């Protein structure tokens, strides 16, 4: 069954919501929607509470003439990356960041953040992790936290519905720069009490994860886009690290 944008967004948003990092107090409902793959106005209402991500979705949608910020193409652009990001008006992106964060950041930190749209930053989740979280203090700013908060990807080595072993490239700090390290194994959780969002994967498949929670099986195109935009925003973050 094809998934719509609200369900895909919810899959990626579920675990940080469970950890009380974003969204409202609706984690059980969010989980049940994802397991059932069912979308209705109740899910849409829950997703309105993700105030960190929603402005990015609206910006991507508006820049591409898409009415629904939870359109599947828009959701993919934010979490994974796709060509919609290249059509975002960077002046509008700058203005959006200034309006959101001018009251939270001091002059120097705000200046660093606002320097990124003119350099080509895009409203991708990796930008928010590497440049926004790092300055707002909304999460502990360390390598481990950033590595869990970004959308990770890896190739399945051992496939079990509840726990997967994947090979992935973790975030590292080398010579004062953020980089993707060498491949290493990582355990990813795929179920809670016997229920999860993704099934049918097998060794060799590419999967995405967020806070070590399995979100989706990726196509080669999606893997390439996710790596591309992650590396791109790592380089931008390194300019003001």
Short mmCIF file of C-alpha atoms in Angstrom, two decimals:
data_model
loop_
_atom_site.label_atom_id
_atom_site.label_comp_id
_atom_site.label_asym_id
_atom_site.label_seq_id
_atom_site.Cartn_x
_atom_site.Cartn_y
_atom_site.Cartn_z
CA UNK A 1 0.00 0.00 0.00
CA UNK A 2 1.39 3.39 -1.02
CA UNK A 3 2.03 5.75 1.88
CA UNK A 4 0.90 9.36 1.94
CA UNK A 5 2.97 12.25 3.21
CA UNK A 6 1.43 12.45 6.67
CA UNK A 7 2.31 8.83 7.44
CA UNK A 8 5.85 9.20 6.11
CA UNK A 9 6.34 12.37 8.13
CA UNK A 10 5.01 10.63 11.23
CA UNK A 11 7.40 7.70 10.77
CA UNK A 12 10.40 10.02 10.98
CA UNK A 13 8.89 12.20 13.72
CA UNK A 14 7.82 9.33 15.98
CA UNK A 15 11.00 8.60 17.93
CA UNK A 16 12.06 12.19 18.73
CA UNK A 17 8.46 12.72 19.85
CA UNK A 18 8.69 9.63 22.05
CA UNK A 19 11.85 11.12 23.56
CA UNK A 20 10.01 14.42 24.20
CA UNK A 21 12.20 16.42 21.83
CA UNK A 22 9.46 17.72 19.54
CA UNK A 23 5.73 17.67 18.90
CA UNK A 24 2.93 17.29 21.42
CA UNK A 25 1.97 14.63 23.94
CA UNK A 26 0.47 12.28 21.34
CA UNK A 27 3.08 9.55 20.98
CA UNK A 28 0.77 6.58 21.43
CA UNK A 29 -1.63 7.94 18.84
CA UNK A 30 1.23 8.74 16.47
CA UNK A 31 2.55 5.19 16.82
CA UNK A 32 -0.88 3.67 16.15
CA UNK A 33 -1.39 5.76 13.02
CA UNK A 34 1.97 4.62 11.65
CA UNK A 35 1.36 0.95 12.43
CA UNK A 36 -2.09 1.07 10.81
CA UNK A 37 -0.82 3.24 7.92
CA UNK A 38 -4.00 5.22 8.40
CA UNK A 39 -4.28 8.95 7.92
CA UNK A 40 -7.19 11.21 8.86
CA UNK A 41 -7.76 14.75 10.22
CA UNK A 42 -6.72 13.54 13.67
CA UNK A 43 -3.21 12.74 12.45
CA UNK A 44 -3.03 16.05 10.61
CA UNK A 45 -3.89 17.83 13.87
CA UNK A 46 -1.12 15.96 15.73
CA UNK A 47 1.44 16.89 13.09
CA UNK A 48 0.62 20.60 13.42
CA UNK A 49 2.41 20.46 16.80
CA UNK A 50 5.81 19.77 15.21
CA UNK A 51 6.70 23.43 15.17
CA UNK A 52 10.39 22.91 14.38
CA UNK A 53 9.72 21.07 11.11
CA UNK A 54 6.47 22.66 9.94
CA UNK A 55 7.96 26.01 8.78
CA UNK A 56 10.44 24.12 6.59
CA UNK A 57 7.65 22.05 5.04
CA UNK A 58 5.59 25.17 4.34
CA UNK A 59 8.59 26.90 2.76
CA UNK A 60 9.36 23.94 0.49
CA UNK A 61 5.72 23.60 -0.51
CA UNK A 62 5.24 27.32 -1.23
CA UNK A 63 8.44 27.51 -3.28
CA UNK A 64 7.26 24.65 -5.47
CA UNK A 65 3.62 25.69 -5.90
CA UNK A 66 2.35 22.81 -3.75
CA UNK A 67 -0.64 23.57 -1.56
CA UNK A 68 -0.19 20.81 1.03
CA UNK A 69 2.94 21.01 3.23
CA UNK A 70 2.46 17.29 3.96
CA UNK A 71 2.49 16.35 0.30
CA UNK A 72 4.70 13.25 0.00
CA UNK A 73 7.18 15.08 -2.24
CA UNK A 74 7.56 17.87 0.32
CA UNK A 75 7.98 15.46 3.22
CA UNK A 76 10.64 13.53 1.32
CA UNK A 77 12.45 16.76 0.49
CA UNK A 78 12.69 17.70 4.16
CA UNK A 79 13.70 14.35 5.68
CA UNK A 80 15.61 12.76 2.77
CA UNK A 81 16.16 15.40 0.11
CA UNK A 82 15.02 15.79 -3.49
CA UNK A 83 14.92 18.35 -6.29
CA UNK A 84 12.24 20.46 -4.56
CA UNK A 85 14.94 21.84 -2.29
CA UNK A 86 16.72 23.40 -5.25
CA UNK A 87 13.68 25.56 -6.02
CA UNK A 88 13.42 27.11 -2.56
CA UNK A 89 13.77 30.88 -2.58
CA UNK A 90 16.85 31.50 -0.43
CA UNK A 91 15.79 35.06 0.41
CA UNK A 92 12.52 33.69 1.76
CA UNK A 93 14.49 31.02 3.63
CA UNK A 94 16.69 33.72 5.18
CA UNK A 95 13.64 35.75 6.20
CA UNK A 96 11.99 32.68 7.73
CA UNK A 97 15.04 31.86 9.85
CA UNK A 98 15.39 35.46 10.98
CA UNK A 99 11.73 35.64 12.01
CA UNK A 100 11.95 32.35 13.91
CA UNK A 101 15.27 32.73 15.71
CA UNK A 102 16.07 36.45 16.09
CA UNK A 103 14.50 36.42 19.55
CA UNK A 104 16.35 33.27 20.66
CA UNK A 105 19.93 33.90 19.54
CA UNK A 106 22.49 36.56 20.33
CA UNK A 107 23.96 38.64 17.54
CA UNK A 108 26.95 36.43 16.76
CA UNK A 109 25.04 33.15 16.80
CA UNK A 110 22.22 34.64 14.73
CA UNK A 111 24.75 36.01 12.27
CA UNK A 112 26.33 32.58 11.83
CA UNK A 113 22.92 31.02 11.23
CA UNK A 114 21.74 33.67 8.80
CA UNK A 115 24.98 33.41 6.84
CA UNK A 116 23.97 29.94 5.65
CA UNK A 117 21.10 30.67 3.17
CA UNK A 118 23.32 33.05 1.14
CA UNK A 119 25.89 30.22 1.03
CA UNK A 120 23.26 27.87 -0.36
CA UNK A 121 21.76 26.12 2.67
CA UNK A 122 18.49 24.31 2.06
CA UNK A 123 15.54 23.59 4.38
CA UNK A 124 16.65 19.99 4.89
CA UNK A 125 16.59 18.23 8.26
CA UNK A 126 20.39 17.98 8.26
CA UNK A 127 20.65 21.77 8.15
CA UNK A 128 18.40 22.03 11.18
CA UNK A 129 20.49 19.46 13.07
CA UNK A 130 23.93 20.81 12.23
CA UNK A 131 23.27 24.56 12.26
CA UNK A 132 20.05 25.29 14.16
CA UNK A 133 20.18 22.82 17.07
CA UNK A 134 23.84 23.69 17.48
CA UNK A 135 22.93 27.32 18.21
CA UNK A 136 19.53 27.26 19.90
CA UNK A 137 20.55 24.81 22.64
CA UNK A 138 17.33 22.85 22.17
CA UNK A 139 19.37 19.65 22.47
CA UNK A 140 22.72 18.81 24.00
CA UNK A 141 25.29 19.87 21.42
CA UNK A 142 27.66 16.93 21.02
CA UNK A 143 28.59 14.48 18.30
CA UNK A 144 26.49 11.62 19.66
CA UNK A 145 23.36 13.76 19.85
CA UNK A 146 23.80 15.15 16.35
CA UNK A 147 24.44 11.66 15.00
CA UNK A 148 21.20 10.37 16.53
CA UNK A 149 19.20 13.44 15.51
CA UNK A 150 20.17 13.47 11.84
CA UNK A 151 18.48 10.97 9.54
CA UNK A 152 20.88 8.05 9.28
CA UNK A 153 21.07 5.43 6.57
CA UNK A 154 22.68 2.03 6.37
CA UNK A 155 22.69 -1.29 4.58
CA UNK A 156 21.01 -4.17 6.39
CA UNK A 157 23.46 -6.89 7.48
CA UNK A 158 21.09 -8.99 9.59
CA UNK A 159 17.34 -8.61 9.24
CA UNK A 160 15.06 -9.19 12.20
CA UNK A 161 11.74 -7.34 12.52
CA UNK A 162 12.51 -6.13 16.03
CA UNK A 163 16.25 -5.41 15.82
CA UNK A 164 18.35 -4.87 12.72
CA UNK A 165 22.10 -4.86 12.33
CA UNK A 166 23.11 -2.28 9.74
CA UNK A 167 26.40 -1.03 8.36
CA UNK A 168 26.55 2.75 8.35
CA UNK A 169 28.91 5.72 8.50
CA UNK A 170 28.61 7.57 11.83
CA UNK A 171 29.21 11.25 12.41
CA UNK A 172 32.72 12.03 13.68
CA UNK A 173 34.76 15.09 14.67
CA UNK A 174 38.18 15.05 13.04
CA UNK A 175 40.60 17.93 13.05
CA UNK A 176 37.87 20.25 14.24
CA UNK A 177 35.57 19.27 11.35
CA UNK A 178 32.37 17.23 11.22
CA UNK A 179 32.74 14.28 8.85
CA UNK A 180 31.18 10.91 8.10
CA UNK A 181 33.45 8.19 9.47
CA UNK A 182 34.26 4.73 8.19
CA UNK A 183 31.54 2.11 8.04
CA UNK A 184 30.73 0.35 11.29
CA UNK A 185 27.88 -1.80 12.64
CA UNK A 186 24.88 -0.33 14.41
CA UNK A 187 21.81 -1.84 16.01
CA UNK A 188 18.49 -0.30 14.94
CA UNK A 189 15.17 -0.93 16.68
CA UNK A 190 12.28 -1.87 14.40
CA UNK A 191 9.45 -2.78 16.77
CA UNK A 192 7.85 -1.93 20.09
CA UNK A 193 5.78 -4.69 21.69
CA UNK A 194 5.86 -6.60 18.42
CA UNK A 195 4.66 -3.72 16.26
CA UNK A 196 6.62 -1.55 13.86
CA UNK A 197 6.28 0.61 10.77
CA UNK A 198 8.40 -1.26 8.22
CA UNK A 199 8.35 -4.86 7.05
CA UNK A 200 9.64 -6.90 4.15
CA UNK A 201 13.25 -5.71 4.35
CA UNK A 202 16.13 -8.13 3.98
CA UNK A 203 19.94 -8.17 4.07
CA UNK A 204 21.35 -5.85 1.45
CA UNK A 205 18.48 -3.35 1.62
CA UNK A 206 19.12 0.27 2.46
CA UNK A 207 17.12 1.66 5.39
CA UNK A 208 16.75 5.02 7.12
CA UNK A 209 16.61 5.57 10.86
CA UNK A 210 16.08 8.40 13.34
CA UNK A 211 17.28 8.13 16.94
CA UNK A 212 18.06 4.47 16.13
CA UNK A 213 14.43 3.79 15.12
CA UNK A 214 13.72 2.19 11.74
CA UNK A 215 11.80 4.61 9.51
CA UNK A 216 11.78 3.26 5.96
CA UNK A 217 13.40 1.16 3.24
CA UNK A 218 15.18 3.48 0.81
CA UNK A 219 15.69 3.37 -2.92
CA UNK A 220 19.15 4.00 -4.37
CA UNK A 221 17.95 7.46 -5.41
CA UNK A 222 16.90 8.26 -1.86
CA UNK A 223 20.18 6.99 -0.42
CA UNK A 224 22.12 9.17 -2.85
CA UNK A 225 20.00 12.22 -2.03
CA UNK A 226 20.20 11.71 1.73
CA UNK A 227 23.97 11.35 1.60
CA UNK A 228 24.30 14.30 -0.76
CA UNK A 229 22.34 16.75 1.38
CA UNK A 230 23.89 15.47 4.61
CA UNK A 231 27.42 15.98 3.29
CA UNK A 232 26.44 19.34 1.82
CA UNK A 233 25.18 20.68 5.13
CA UNK A 234 28.12 19.21 7.03
CA UNK A 235 30.39 21.33 4.86
CA UNK A 236 28.29 24.44 5.51
CA UNK A 237 28.28 23.73 9.25
CA UNK A 238 32.07 23.35 9.25
CA UNK A 239 32.47 26.92 8.01
CA UNK A 240 31.24 28.28 11.36
CA UNK A 241 31.87 25.30 13.66
#
